[in-house]
Short mmCIF file of C-alpha atoms in Angstrom, two decimals:
data_model
loop_
_atom_site.label_atom_id
_atom_site.label_comp_id
_atom_site.label_asym_id
_atom_site.label_seq_id
_atom_site.Cartn_x
_atom_site.Cartn_y
_atom_site.Cartn_z
CA MET D 1 113.96 93.87 107.02
CA VAL D 2 113.61 92.09 110.33
CA ILE D 3 110.16 90.48 110.67
CA ARG D 4 108.74 90.96 114.16
CA VAL D 5 106.77 87.91 115.29
CA GLY D 6 103.99 87.85 117.82
CA MET D 7 103.38 84.28 119.09
CA VAL D 8 99.99 83.31 120.54
CA GLY D 9 100.37 80.20 122.61
CA ALA D 10 103.65 80.92 124.29
CA ASN D 11 103.31 78.76 127.46
CA PRO D 12 106.72 79.14 129.14
CA ASP D 13 106.69 75.58 130.50
CA TYR D 14 105.66 73.44 127.53
CA GLY D 15 103.89 73.35 124.20
CA TRP D 16 104.46 73.50 120.42
CA GLY D 17 104.89 77.29 120.57
CA SER D 18 107.56 77.41 123.22
CA GLY D 19 109.14 74.07 122.30
CA VAL D 20 109.36 74.58 118.54
CA HIS D 21 108.30 77.90 117.17
CA ARG D 22 110.26 80.23 119.52
CA ARG D 23 113.33 78.12 118.94
CA VAL D 24 113.00 78.33 115.13
CA ILE D 25 112.34 82.14 115.33
CA GLY D 26 115.37 82.49 117.57
CA HIS D 27 117.62 80.68 115.10
CA LEU D 28 116.38 82.15 111.83
CA PRO D 29 118.12 85.30 110.55
CA GLY D 30 115.71 88.10 109.69
CA PHE D 31 113.17 87.16 112.37
CA THR D 32 112.77 88.27 115.97
CA LEU D 33 110.27 87.22 118.65
CA GLN D 34 108.71 90.60 119.43
CA GLY D 35 105.70 89.61 121.51
CA VAL D 36 104.14 86.64 123.31
CA CYS D 37 100.58 85.93 124.38
CA THR D 38 99.08 83.55 126.91
CA THR D 39 95.77 83.78 128.73
CA ARG D 40 97.31 84.57 132.12
CA GLU D 41 99.47 87.53 133.09
CA ASP D 42 101.93 85.54 135.14
CA SER D 43 102.69 83.08 132.27
CA ALA D 44 102.81 85.86 129.71
CA ARG D 45 105.30 87.80 131.83
CA ARG D 46 107.43 84.65 132.36
CA ALA D 47 107.34 83.73 128.71
CA ALA D 48 108.46 87.25 127.68
CA ALA D 49 111.35 87.06 130.18
CA GLN D 50 112.43 83.48 129.26
CA PHE D 51 112.20 84.01 125.51
CA GLY D 52 113.49 87.55 125.33
CA ALA D 53 110.31 89.10 123.87
CA PRO D 54 109.99 92.86 124.58
CA ILE D 55 106.19 92.87 124.90
CA TRP D 56 103.61 90.44 126.28
CA PHE D 57 99.82 90.10 126.12
CA THR D 58 96.94 88.17 127.61
CA ASP D 59 94.51 89.01 124.80
CA HIS D 60 95.30 87.93 121.24
CA ARG D 61 93.36 90.92 119.89
CA ALA D 62 95.80 93.30 121.57
CA LEU D 63 98.76 91.43 120.08
CA THR D 64 97.32 91.35 116.55
CA ALA D 65 96.52 95.07 116.75
CA HIS D 66 99.95 96.13 118.03
CA PRO D 67 101.98 98.20 115.55
CA ASP D 68 105.27 96.48 116.47
CA ILE D 69 103.97 93.02 115.33
CA ASP D 70 104.43 92.12 111.60
CA LEU D 71 103.66 88.36 111.68
CA VAL D 72 101.34 86.43 114.02
CA ALA D 73 102.27 82.84 114.83
CA ILE D 74 99.24 80.82 116.00
CA CYS D 75 100.40 77.96 118.20
CA VAL D 76 97.26 77.21 120.29
CA LYS D 77 94.69 74.44 120.08
CA ALA D 78 92.69 74.13 116.90
CA PRO D 79 89.31 75.50 118.13
CA HIS D 80 90.98 78.88 118.78
CA HIS D 81 92.73 79.21 115.40
CA TYR D 82 89.83 80.89 113.61
CA ALA D 83 89.35 83.76 116.02
CA ILE D 84 93.02 84.58 116.21
CA ALA D 85 93.63 84.31 112.48
CA HIS D 86 90.52 86.43 111.74
CA ALA D 87 91.75 89.16 114.09
CA ALA D 88 95.25 89.09 112.65
CA LEU D 89 94.11 89.22 108.99
CA ASN D 90 91.72 92.01 109.79
CA ALA D 91 94.59 93.90 111.35
CA GLY D 92 96.59 93.48 108.12
CA LYS D 93 99.16 91.15 109.71
CA HIS D 94 100.88 88.23 108.06
CA VAL D 95 100.04 84.88 109.60
CA TYR D 96 101.68 81.47 110.26
CA CYS D 97 99.02 79.14 111.64
CA GLU D 98 99.61 75.64 112.88
CA TRP D 99 97.62 72.85 111.21
CA PRO D 100 94.62 72.46 111.02
CA LEU D 101 93.57 75.97 110.08
CA THR D 102 90.08 75.67 111.57
CA ILE D 103 87.63 73.03 112.77
CA SER D 104 85.22 73.52 109.83
CA VAL D 105 85.51 73.82 106.07
CA GLU D 106 83.36 76.97 106.14
CA GLN D 107 85.69 78.75 108.56
CA ALA D 108 88.74 77.70 106.45
CA ASP D 109 87.17 79.09 103.26
CA GLU D 110 86.31 82.32 105.07
CA LEU D 111 89.88 82.80 106.33
CA ALA D 112 91.37 82.01 102.88
CA ALA D 113 89.13 84.59 101.26
CA LEU D 114 89.94 87.18 103.94
CA ALA D 115 93.69 86.68 103.44
CA ARG D 116 93.28 87.28 99.71
CA ARG D 117 91.23 90.40 100.28
CA ARG D 118 93.69 91.85 102.84
CA GLY D 119 96.70 91.08 100.51
CA VAL D 120 98.74 89.55 103.31
CA LYS D 121 100.82 86.34 103.41
CA ALA D 122 99.02 83.57 105.26
CA MET D 123 100.93 80.29 105.67
CA ILE D 124 99.42 77.04 107.03
CA GLY D 125 101.74 74.82 109.03
CA LEU D 126 101.54 71.70 106.80
CA HIS D 127 105.13 71.34 107.79
CA LEU D 128 105.96 68.11 105.91
CA ARG D 129 106.26 70.45 102.95
CA GLY D 130 109.40 71.81 104.64
CA SER D 131 110.81 68.30 105.64
CA PRO D 132 114.36 68.02 104.29
CA ALA D 133 113.99 64.26 103.63
CA LEU D 134 110.65 64.59 101.93
CA ARG D 135 111.88 67.51 99.85
CA GLN D 136 114.78 65.36 98.73
CA ALA D 137 112.41 62.47 97.85
CA ALA D 138 110.12 64.82 95.93
CA ARG D 139 113.07 66.19 94.03
CA LEU D 140 114.34 62.72 93.13
CA VAL D 141 110.85 61.68 91.91
CA ALA D 142 110.62 64.80 89.74
CA GLU D 143 114.08 64.16 88.32
CA GLY D 144 113.16 60.61 87.35
CA TYR D 145 115.07 58.63 90.01
CA VAL D 146 112.24 56.01 90.19
CA GLY D 147 111.25 56.38 86.55
CA ARG D 148 107.53 56.32 85.87
CA LEU D 149 105.78 56.39 89.24
CA TYR D 150 103.85 53.16 89.92
CA GLY D 151 102.92 53.34 93.60
CA LEU D 152 103.28 55.29 96.86
CA THR D 153 102.59 53.69 100.23
CA VAL D 154 102.70 55.25 103.64
CA HIS D 155 102.43 53.36 106.98
CA ALA D 156 102.23 55.44 110.12
CA ARG D 157 101.62 54.67 113.82
CA MET D 158 101.12 57.57 116.23
CA PHE D 159 100.52 57.71 119.96
CA GLY D 160 97.99 60.59 119.94
CA PRO D 161 94.61 58.76 119.69
CA GLN D 162 95.12 57.06 123.01
CA MET D 163 94.90 60.44 124.62
CA ARG D 164 91.66 62.27 125.60
CA ALA D 165 92.57 65.28 123.46
CA MET D 166 92.34 63.16 120.27
CA ALA D 167 89.55 60.78 121.36
CA THR D 168 86.59 62.95 120.34
CA ARG D 169 85.72 65.02 117.37
CA ALA D 170 84.50 68.02 119.32
CA GLY D 171 88.00 69.52 119.93
CA GLY D 172 88.94 69.38 116.27
CA THR D 173 92.16 67.42 117.00
CA THR D 174 91.74 63.88 115.76
CA LEU D 175 93.87 61.32 113.98
CA LEU D 176 92.22 62.26 110.72
CA SER D 177 92.30 66.07 111.16
CA ILE D 178 95.94 66.26 112.45
CA TYR D 179 98.12 63.44 111.11
CA GLY D 180 95.71 62.60 108.27
CA GLY D 181 95.93 66.20 107.03
CA HIS D 182 99.74 66.38 107.19
CA LEU D 183 100.20 63.06 105.48
CA MET D 184 97.50 63.40 102.75
CA ASP D 185 98.91 66.82 101.85
CA ALA D 186 102.40 65.34 101.66
CA ILE D 187 101.21 62.38 99.52
CA ASP D 188 99.42 64.79 97.18
CA HIS D 189 102.51 66.97 96.94
CA VAL D 190 105.18 64.37 96.52
CA GLY D 191 103.04 62.17 94.26
CA GLY D 192 102.00 64.88 91.87
CA GLY D 193 98.38 65.21 92.98
CA ILE D 194 95.63 62.90 94.20
CA ALA D 195 93.14 62.05 91.43
CA GLN D 196 90.76 59.69 93.32
CA CYS D 197 90.57 58.65 96.99
CA ALA D 198 88.45 56.61 99.37
CA MET D 199 88.80 55.74 103.06
CA ARG D 200 87.94 52.99 105.49
CA THR D 201 87.91 53.67 109.23
CA ALA D 202 87.53 52.04 112.62
CA ILE D 203 87.49 52.76 116.32
CA HIS D 204 89.42 50.04 118.19
CA LEU D 205 90.51 51.64 121.38
CA PRO D 206 88.48 51.14 124.59
CA PRO D 207 86.36 54.04 125.95
CA VAL D 208 89.03 55.23 128.41
CA ASP D 209 91.76 57.88 128.13
CA GLU D 210 95.49 57.71 128.90
CA ASN D 211 94.72 57.94 132.63
CA GLY D 212 92.05 55.30 132.63
CA ALA D 213 89.17 57.82 132.92
CA PRO D 214 86.03 57.16 130.86
CA VAL D 215 85.80 58.89 127.49
CA ASP D 216 83.11 58.67 124.80
CA ARG D 217 85.23 57.92 121.82
CA ASP D 218 83.81 59.00 118.51
CA ALA D 219 87.05 59.83 116.56
CA PHE D 220 88.61 57.19 114.30
CA ASP D 221 91.80 55.69 115.69
CA HIS D 222 92.52 53.63 112.54
CA LEU D 223 92.06 54.75 108.94
CA GLN D 224 93.13 53.53 105.54
CA CYS D 225 93.09 55.85 102.52
CA HIS D 226 93.72 54.52 99.03
CA GLY D 227 93.33 55.83 95.54
CA SER D 228 95.19 56.96 92.43
CA LEU D 229 97.51 59.84 91.66
CA ARG D 230 97.16 62.09 88.60
CA GLY D 231 99.98 60.24 86.70
CA GLY D 232 98.19 56.88 87.13
CA ALA D 233 100.12 55.58 90.13
CA LEU D 234 98.27 54.02 93.02
CA PHE D 235 98.73 55.23 96.60
CA ALA D 236 97.75 53.97 100.09
CA LEU D 237 97.94 55.45 103.59
CA ASP D 238 97.59 53.21 106.68
CA LEU D 239 97.38 55.44 109.73
CA ALA D 240 96.56 54.29 113.25
CA GLY D 241 97.06 55.09 116.91
CA VAL D 242 95.99 51.78 118.45
CA SER D 243 99.32 50.34 119.59
CA LEU D 244 102.49 51.38 121.39
CA SER D 245 104.52 48.96 119.35
CA GLY D 246 106.43 49.95 116.28
CA MET D 247 105.45 53.61 116.29
CA GLY D 248 106.76 55.86 113.56
CA CYS D 249 106.34 56.41 109.80
CA SER D 250 107.58 54.79 106.66
CA TRP D 251 107.21 55.57 102.97
CA ARG D 252 107.82 53.42 99.89
CA ILE D 253 107.81 55.15 96.50
CA GLU D 254 108.21 52.76 93.54
CA GLY D 255 108.52 53.18 89.82
CA SER D 256 109.83 51.71 86.60
CA GLU D 257 113.48 52.45 87.35
CA GLY D 258 113.77 52.12 91.07
CA ALA D 259 112.37 52.87 94.50
CA LEU D 260 112.80 55.25 97.43
CA MET D 261 112.23 54.42 101.13
CA LEU D 262 111.80 56.85 103.98
CA SER D 263 111.61 55.54 107.51
CA THR D 264 111.69 56.76 111.10
CA ARG D 265 115.44 57.26 111.83
CA ASP D 266 115.21 56.50 115.52
CA ALA D 267 112.62 54.26 117.28
CA THR D 268 112.77 56.50 120.34
CA LEU D 269 111.70 59.49 118.24
CA PRO D 270 108.60 58.22 116.30
CA ALA D 271 107.72 61.45 114.51
CA ILE D 272 106.36 61.79 111.00
CA GLU D 273 109.16 64.17 110.13
CA ALA D 274 112.25 62.42 111.49
CA LEU D 275 112.98 60.31 108.42
CA ALA D 276 116.02 58.70 106.84
CA LEU D 277 116.06 58.36 103.09
CA HIS D 278 117.25 55.26 101.08
CA GLY D 279 117.11 54.50 97.39
CA ALA D 280 117.59 51.66 94.95
CA ARG D 281 117.71 51.56 91.20
CA HIS D 282 117.59 48.84 88.48
CA GLY D 283 117.29 46.00 90.99
CA GLY D 284 120.22 47.13 93.18
CA PRO D 285 120.29 47.22 96.96
CA PHE D 286 118.83 50.14 98.96
CA GLU D 287 121.53 52.57 99.99
CA PRO D 288 121.42 55.73 102.11
CA ILE D 289 120.85 59.02 100.31
CA ALA D 290 122.23 62.16 101.82
CA ILE D 291 120.05 65.29 102.05
CA VAL D 292 121.25 68.11 99.78
CA PRO D 293 122.24 70.95 102.12
CA GLU D 294 120.08 73.50 100.34
CA LEU D 295 116.92 71.42 101.23
CA ASP D 296 117.75 71.52 104.93
CA CYS D 297 117.39 74.56 107.17
CA ALA D 298 120.99 75.53 107.86
CA ALA D 299 119.95 77.94 110.62
CA ILE D 300 118.84 75.01 112.82
CA PRO D 301 121.90 73.43 114.55
CA ALA D 302 122.77 69.83 113.70
CA GLY D 303 122.39 68.89 117.35
CA PRO D 304 120.66 68.19 119.57
CA ASP D 305 118.48 65.83 117.60
CA ARG D 306 115.36 66.49 119.73
CA TYR D 307 113.86 69.21 121.99
CA SER D 308 111.47 69.20 124.88
CA ALA D 309 107.96 70.10 123.79
CA TYR D 310 105.46 68.42 126.04
CA PRO D 311 105.96 66.41 129.21
CA GLY D 312 107.37 63.07 128.11
CA SER D 313 107.24 64.07 124.42
CA PHE D 314 109.95 65.49 122.21
CA ALA D 315 110.07 67.50 118.99
CA SER D 316 112.64 66.26 116.53
CA ARG D 317 115.43 68.38 115.11
CA GLU D 318 113.75 67.62 111.70
CA VAL D 319 110.51 69.30 112.71
CA LEU D 320 112.46 72.43 113.64
CA ALA D 321 114.15 72.31 110.23
CA SER D 322 110.81 71.71 108.46
CA ILE D 323 109.08 74.58 110.15
CA GLY D 324 112.25 76.72 109.71
CA ASN D 325 112.13 76.10 105.97
CA LEU D 326 108.54 77.27 105.87
CA TYR D 327 109.32 80.37 107.98
CA ALA D 328 112.21 81.22 105.70
CA GLU D 329 109.99 80.98 102.60
CA LEU D 330 107.32 83.00 104.31
CA GLY D 331 109.88 85.68 105.13
CA ALA D 332 111.06 85.79 101.53
CA ALA D 333 107.50 86.10 100.28
CA ILE D 334 106.83 88.97 102.73
CA ARG D 335 109.96 90.83 101.69
CA ALA D 336 109.45 90.36 97.91
CA ASP D 337 105.63 90.47 98.03
CA THR D 338 105.40 87.12 96.20
CA PRO D 339 102.99 84.23 96.73
CA VAL D 340 103.59 81.80 99.60
CA THR D 341 102.85 78.09 99.80
CA PRO D 342 101.25 76.22 101.50
CA ASP D 343 98.75 78.99 102.11
CA PHE D 344 95.25 79.24 103.57
CA ASP D 345 93.76 78.26 100.18
CA ARG D 346 95.77 75.00 100.45
CA ALA D 347 94.55 74.54 104.00
CA ALA D 348 90.92 74.91 102.86
CA ALA D 349 91.49 72.41 99.99
CA ILE D 350 92.95 69.75 102.37
CA GLN D 351 90.20 70.29 104.91
CA LYS D 352 87.64 69.77 102.12
CA LEU D 353 89.38 66.56 101.10
CA LEU D 354 89.33 65.19 104.62
CA ALA D 355 85.65 66.22 105.04
CA ARG D 356 84.68 64.37 101.87
CA LEU D 357 86.58 61.27 103.03
CA ASP D 358 84.98 61.48 106.43
CA VAL D 359 81.47 61.59 104.97
CA GLN D 360 82.15 58.79 102.53
CA SER D 361 84.09 56.48 104.84
CA HIS D 362 82.72 53.14 106.03
CA PRO D 363 83.59 52.36 109.67
CA MET D 364 84.46 48.73 110.24
CA THR D 365 82.12 47.29 112.87
CA GLY D 366 83.43 43.69 113.05
CA VAL D 367 80.34 42.24 111.31
CA ALA D 368 81.14 39.57 108.71
CA ALA D 369 80.50 40.47 105.11
#
């Protein structure tokens, strides 16, 4: 069975859909890009021609209703996810939606319930679940490489909050909602589940965007989450977008028998997915750990190591492999009619966690204690 994908958000010039999803779909066996949708006829026609899609649309409702579409890939900005996913689910189509699912917990709950009622597979793009390096680390933790887990610490520095698109809460794309969601889900997954959690936040950046234009910042650009995991280990996440120095991501996972470290493999590619894995046991030195081939996505070529996604911004080979792994698992679930994960219920759960942290957080104002 070849799964026919309809991609909403197929800008032919740039974007996550054209830069990542259409490449993944093109490489994966058992999938084909059947239809593309943009809001303008000229770009929709160009996308169809460039990407080899037989049909094009300017209205997502027409794409989701088309009988030749089996799976709808939602690759547009977060405020539009709800309407497109709602239409697709009501049409009985399977869905892959980029994170976050919606801009409110209520909408996420509604879509999760609708997916269950319609009996379709609805995957959320928490793509660190598909990261080969993080899958390898999670497997090693489960197999006892570090022994009893004592602590898990993540340090991440991202460029996004300096941009207007992530400076305000209204658009639904903030440091907390985007990177915070990806990383908190991954911490929960790798660490065996978050038991307790709290967050401190701050806004450090000046009220201007990347072009120097005024912007009324109300979205956190620095946050620190800390708490405990279900097995008793402690965890901490320090996530910020306030500096252009030392961007990237690092993990340290420690236990009674050893430790694992994941770190950005290339300073010129500071993505949360592009990680190199090292391990040490019984007091020995850290040494590289190769990724088991079965945890990678073999359909994605080994090179190049990055792809154009946005002007001046690249998507790593690892992100294609991560999303490719999720698509492959979604395809297997569709064909065998088995559950898929992470699904819309997981999306709603993570959005609820972030919402609770947001309400309970204490912004730092610079006032002495």
